[in-house]
Amino acid sequence: MSAEATNPEAHPEARPELRRRGRTRLDLRRLGRAALLGPTSRDRLPDAIGHVAEAHRAHHPDADLSILRRAYLLAETSHRGQMRKSGEPYITHPLAVTLILAELGAETTTLTASLLHDTVEDTDVTLDQVRAEFGDEVCFIVDGVTKVEKIDYGAAAEPETFRKMLVATGNDVRVMSIKLADRLHNMRTLGVMRPEKQARIAKVTRDVLIPLAERLGVQALKTELEDLVFAILHPEEYESTRALIAAHAGERDPLPAIADAVRGVLRDAGIAAEVQVRPRHFVSVHRIARTRGELRGSDFGRILVLVGENADCYAVLGELHTCFTPVISEFKDFIATPKFNLYQSLHTAVATPEGYVAEVIVRTRQMHRVAEAGVVALGNPYATATPDATATSDATATATGTPDAATDPDEERVDPTRPGWLSRLLDWQQSAPDPDTFWTVLRAELAQDREITVFREDGSATGTISLPAGASCIDAAYAQHGEAAHGCIGARVNGRLTSLSSPLSDGDTVQLLLAQDASSGPAAEWLDHARTPAARIAISSWLEAHPDRAMATTSAARAPLSVVGARGGGGNAVADLPDATVRLAGCCTPVPPDAVAGFLVRGGAVTVHRIHCAAVAQMRAVGRTSVAVHWRATADCRVTLLAESFGRPHLLADLTEAIAREGVEVVSATVEPPVEQRVRHTYTLQLPDAAGLPALMRAMRDVPGVYDVRRA
């Protein structure tokens, strides 16, 4: 981009006789001359973008190319006189970027913005001019990939540029598509830079751009970027891998023969399929070599089988596993469970009679297109028309300057392709306090290479939450409730109570329990279990704002806290045995009007149990004498209740206050030491009326932090 635009007099290598470098896949010298000479006729496309037009028409036969001609003429005119450090006219860069996207199947609007992506940054063209000439769609995308001014941001310019770009990507994924293609072409021509600058750019590409390409599913760009970064940052390992591949090229490759055998099997089964041998790229070979040690001939590539329908994929799999020996541990079904970056395929491996093991990928042609191009293959995600009409409608909108209603610049557009990781990123970046924090956390977030989906259940709505693998209930709380998650006191996972630190698995159902107490806040130990940037930033901000109230919860053993009331007293049960002492069993604490049974025990006392208490069967089994028992006419009674809660300040006071409001007297109370932030309370209570027991238990359950109250 702007770093590539230079004064032609400052670089003698710009002279044609000194530019004797190897050609890239695009003939930049010929395109450069055509760019400087301009079109031969006003009625035809400039020769310099003939490659782009041809590649675009291969994917969009009915596309209107006139908008590309206008965009090219503006780009060529505005960049005229600028040269790249490699010596080519600068216009060759936007042309090369546009060709990369055209080969991936990008629609017309993306290609138009790609041709213009450096004009606002490096020339006198303004966004207003782009909007007036090409419409709001193109203007939005061009603005999204335009760097912020270094004079305004200084050292923070690079992270702030990425922040701006990612926010724009949240509204239009085509912004990042252009950025990835732009970085790929710059990496292809990075050899003219100083070694230290090559290393700096390669590290940013490795830490940020390659993970973004992976998440957007653009594997064609990701794999080439990986190889280019590998060559710069690990030159010795790159050379050894290159030598390994070169040595293999001189040996007999077993994969073509295996591919022929697969074709024969599928042909005999009547399955129409295209079978290819796909060589591994450099980084893939390097990883396999590190994992397997010495490589065999079949390790240098994979077999790709392309079919028409999803059902054909499974038919191919069945034939392969029938006619070859399958390696079951290598089977993965990414069709039934797609990756979070849209990727779908069946992966398997089969062993041949010769002892070779070949990895096989099975997918439909549409899956293959998405696997290679990711979001680029989806075209305009905001168009409601059919794919064939998309390019035409885009060209019409940009030519007239009238965007579609779905692209109103005053409203945030809902991108149906926006994945969960991007939504999370857009949420937490707003809370990142400074560029350094944003840059550090962004790299850490992108280092997470797997994602899980959990289902939420909060009593009023059920939906899904996308989280990185290894996320805990704390992460789910902040993803669902934002800063309100400061008051989270627990969670139920798949219906079972669990601590907030519990890790989540793909497909779990999570119910998060929030305190009603506005003073509640997170514990410092939550940071040990939070994996998402949103959760970590929110927790850290709260702890910094409340240093005196940081809840450093400890599970150190403490003696139970007991509170005993002044009053004792017996129950109001009467046994049909004169002068017998009656005791209410502590195991089931019967109260009127419970159905009860009495048994004579040692000392002549009668113990009263609820009729369904497990102790009743035991009493009868050991031959205890049964005694008839009934309730007195008085309504007061004594009962023991167990309250399960999450630990928090003032919980005991709030519970006893709730009990007092119901007019109930506390005879005794015991609070056990907390275990994983959970606390158990045992209360013996004297009720003035047994009929008030249900209301009392409801009042205790309503206390923030209490999740269960039951009879002892």
mmCIF file of C-alpha atoms in Angstrom, residues 317-318 320-322 324-333 347-351 357-358:
data_model
loop_
_atom_site.group_PDB
_atom_site.id
_atom_site.type_symbol
_atom_site.label_atom_id
_atom_site.label_comp_id
_atom_site.label_asym_id
_atom_site.label_seq_id
_atom_site.Cartn_x
_atom_site.Cartn_y
_atom_site.Cartn_z
ATOM 1 C CA LEU A 317 -17.024 -43.026 1.651
ATOM 2 C CA GLY A 318 -18.842 -46.350 1.731
ATOM 3 C CA LEU A 320 -13.684 -46.496 -0.190
ATOM 4 C CA HIS A 321 -14.117 -48.228 3.155
ATOM 5 C CA THR A 322 -15.411 -51.350 1.394
ATOM 6 C CA PHE A 324 -9.759 -50.434 0.752
ATOM 7 C CA THR A 325 -8.676 -50.894 4.343
ATOM 8 C CA PRO A 326 -9.893 -47.791 6.223
ATOM 9 C CA VAL A 327 -7.841 -46.096 8.938
ATOM 10 C CA ILE A 328 -10.744 -45.441 11.279
ATOM 11 C CA SER A 329 -8.849 -43.021 13.525
ATOM 12 C CA GLU A 330 -8.426 -40.669 10.556
ATOM 13 C CA PHE A 331 -12.153 -40.377 9.782
ATOM 14 C CA LYS A 332 -13.764 -36.977 10.377
ATOM 15 C CA ASP A 333 -17.213 -35.831 9.248
ATOM 16 C CA HIS A 347 -11.822 -36.814 5.745
ATOM 17 C CA THR A 348 -10.622 -40.391 5.787
ATOM 18 C CA ALA A 349 -7.518 -42.449 5.092
ATOM 19 C CA VAL A 350 -7.198 -45.814 3.381
ATOM 20 C CA ALA A 351 -4.395 -48.358 3.202
ATOM 21 C CA VAL A 357 -1.679 -44.959 3.497
ATOM 22 C CA ALA A 358 -3.401 -42.244 1.487
#
